[in-house]
Short mmCIF file of C-alpha atoms in Angstrom, two decimals:
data_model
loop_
_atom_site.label_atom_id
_atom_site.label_comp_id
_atom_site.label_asym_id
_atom_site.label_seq_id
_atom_site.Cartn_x
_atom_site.Cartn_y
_atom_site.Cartn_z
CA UNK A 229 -10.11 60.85 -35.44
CA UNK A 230 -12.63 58.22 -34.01
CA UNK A 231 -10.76 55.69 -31.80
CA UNK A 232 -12.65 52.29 -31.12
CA UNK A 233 -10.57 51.33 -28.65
CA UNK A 234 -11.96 54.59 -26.50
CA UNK A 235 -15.23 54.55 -24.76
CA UNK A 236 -18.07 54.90 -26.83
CA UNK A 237 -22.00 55.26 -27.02
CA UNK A 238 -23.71 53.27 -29.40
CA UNK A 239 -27.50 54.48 -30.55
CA UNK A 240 -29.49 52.11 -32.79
CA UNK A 241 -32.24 53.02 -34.36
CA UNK A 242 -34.69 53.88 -37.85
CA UNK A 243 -33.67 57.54 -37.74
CA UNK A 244 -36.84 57.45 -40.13
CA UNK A 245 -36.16 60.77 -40.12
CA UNK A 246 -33.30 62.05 -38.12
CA UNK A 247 -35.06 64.76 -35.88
CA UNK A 248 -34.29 67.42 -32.99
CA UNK A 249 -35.44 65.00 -30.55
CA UNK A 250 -32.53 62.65 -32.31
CA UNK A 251 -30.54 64.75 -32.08
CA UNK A 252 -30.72 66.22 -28.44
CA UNK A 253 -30.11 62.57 -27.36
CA UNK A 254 -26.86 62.76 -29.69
CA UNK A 255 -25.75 65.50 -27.66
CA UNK A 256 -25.90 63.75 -24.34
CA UNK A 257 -24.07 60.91 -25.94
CA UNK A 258 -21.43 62.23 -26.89
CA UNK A 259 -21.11 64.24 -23.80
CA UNK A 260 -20.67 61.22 -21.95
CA UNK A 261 -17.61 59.97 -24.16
CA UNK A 262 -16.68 62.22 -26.65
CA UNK A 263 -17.63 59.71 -29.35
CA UNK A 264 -20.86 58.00 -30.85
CA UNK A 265 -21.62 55.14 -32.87
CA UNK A 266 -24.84 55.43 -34.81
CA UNK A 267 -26.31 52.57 -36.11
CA UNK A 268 -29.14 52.42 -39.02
CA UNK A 269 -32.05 49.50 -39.58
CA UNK A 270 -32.01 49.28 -42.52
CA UNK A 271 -36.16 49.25 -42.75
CA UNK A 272 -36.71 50.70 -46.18
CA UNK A 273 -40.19 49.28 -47.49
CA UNK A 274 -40.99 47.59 -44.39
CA UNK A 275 -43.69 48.70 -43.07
CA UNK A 276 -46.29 48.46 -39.62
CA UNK A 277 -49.26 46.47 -41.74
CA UNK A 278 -51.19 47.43 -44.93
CA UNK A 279 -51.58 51.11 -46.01
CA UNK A 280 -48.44 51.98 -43.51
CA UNK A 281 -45.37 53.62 -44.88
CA UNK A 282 -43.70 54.91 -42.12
CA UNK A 283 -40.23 53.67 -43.50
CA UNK A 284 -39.74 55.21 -46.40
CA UNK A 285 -36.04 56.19 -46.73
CA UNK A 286 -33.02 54.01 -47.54
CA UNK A 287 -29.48 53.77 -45.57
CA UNK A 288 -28.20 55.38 -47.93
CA UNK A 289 -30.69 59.07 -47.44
CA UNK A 290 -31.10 58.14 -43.75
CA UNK A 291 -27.24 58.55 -43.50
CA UNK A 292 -26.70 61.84 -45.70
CA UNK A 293 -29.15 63.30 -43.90
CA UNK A 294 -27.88 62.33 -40.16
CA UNK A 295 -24.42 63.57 -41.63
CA UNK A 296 -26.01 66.89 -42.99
CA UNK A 297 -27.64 68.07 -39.54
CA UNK A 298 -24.98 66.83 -37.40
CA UNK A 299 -22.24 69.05 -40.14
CA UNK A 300 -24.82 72.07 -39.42
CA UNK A 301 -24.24 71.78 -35.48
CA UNK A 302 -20.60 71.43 -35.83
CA UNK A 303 -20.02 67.84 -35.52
CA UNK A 304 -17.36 65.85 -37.93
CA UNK A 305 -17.94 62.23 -39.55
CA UNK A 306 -15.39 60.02 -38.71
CA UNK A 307 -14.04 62.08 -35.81
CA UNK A 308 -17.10 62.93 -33.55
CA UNK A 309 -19.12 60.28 -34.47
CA UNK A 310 -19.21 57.06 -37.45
CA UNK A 311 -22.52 55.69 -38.82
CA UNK A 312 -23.11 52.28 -39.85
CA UNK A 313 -25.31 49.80 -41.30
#
């Protein structure tokens, strides 16, 4: 179970989308304390100036899809890591 009172790593970013690079920095995070916060902007629609759309998926896909690869390397929501908002 995820314990906030333990140490923690916290990684804040788009995740616009959640990549190997992602998540090979995951993995040395939570090697460090066994647990990881992962924290989504919330971007969707915003955008680097006209004709840009490099932010085109919600919280809501950004956050399936984070949970979906991390599932596929043997990590567990709410025990290995949480992610928030």
């Amino acid at each position: 179970m995820f314990d906030p009172k333990k140490p923690t790593v916290l990684l804040l970013g788009r995740w616009q989308p959640w990549h190997d690079g992602h998540l090979a920095l995951f993995q040395r995070a939570i090697a460090k304390t066994g647990q990881v916060i992962i924290q989504v902007r919330d971007v969707k629609d915003s955008s680097g100036g006209e004709g840009q759309d490099d932010n085109p998926f919600s919280f809501e896909e950004i956050s399936n899809d984070i949970e979906n690869k991390l599932l596929s390397e043997g990590y567990s929501l709410n025990k290995d890591y949480i992610v928030q908002l």
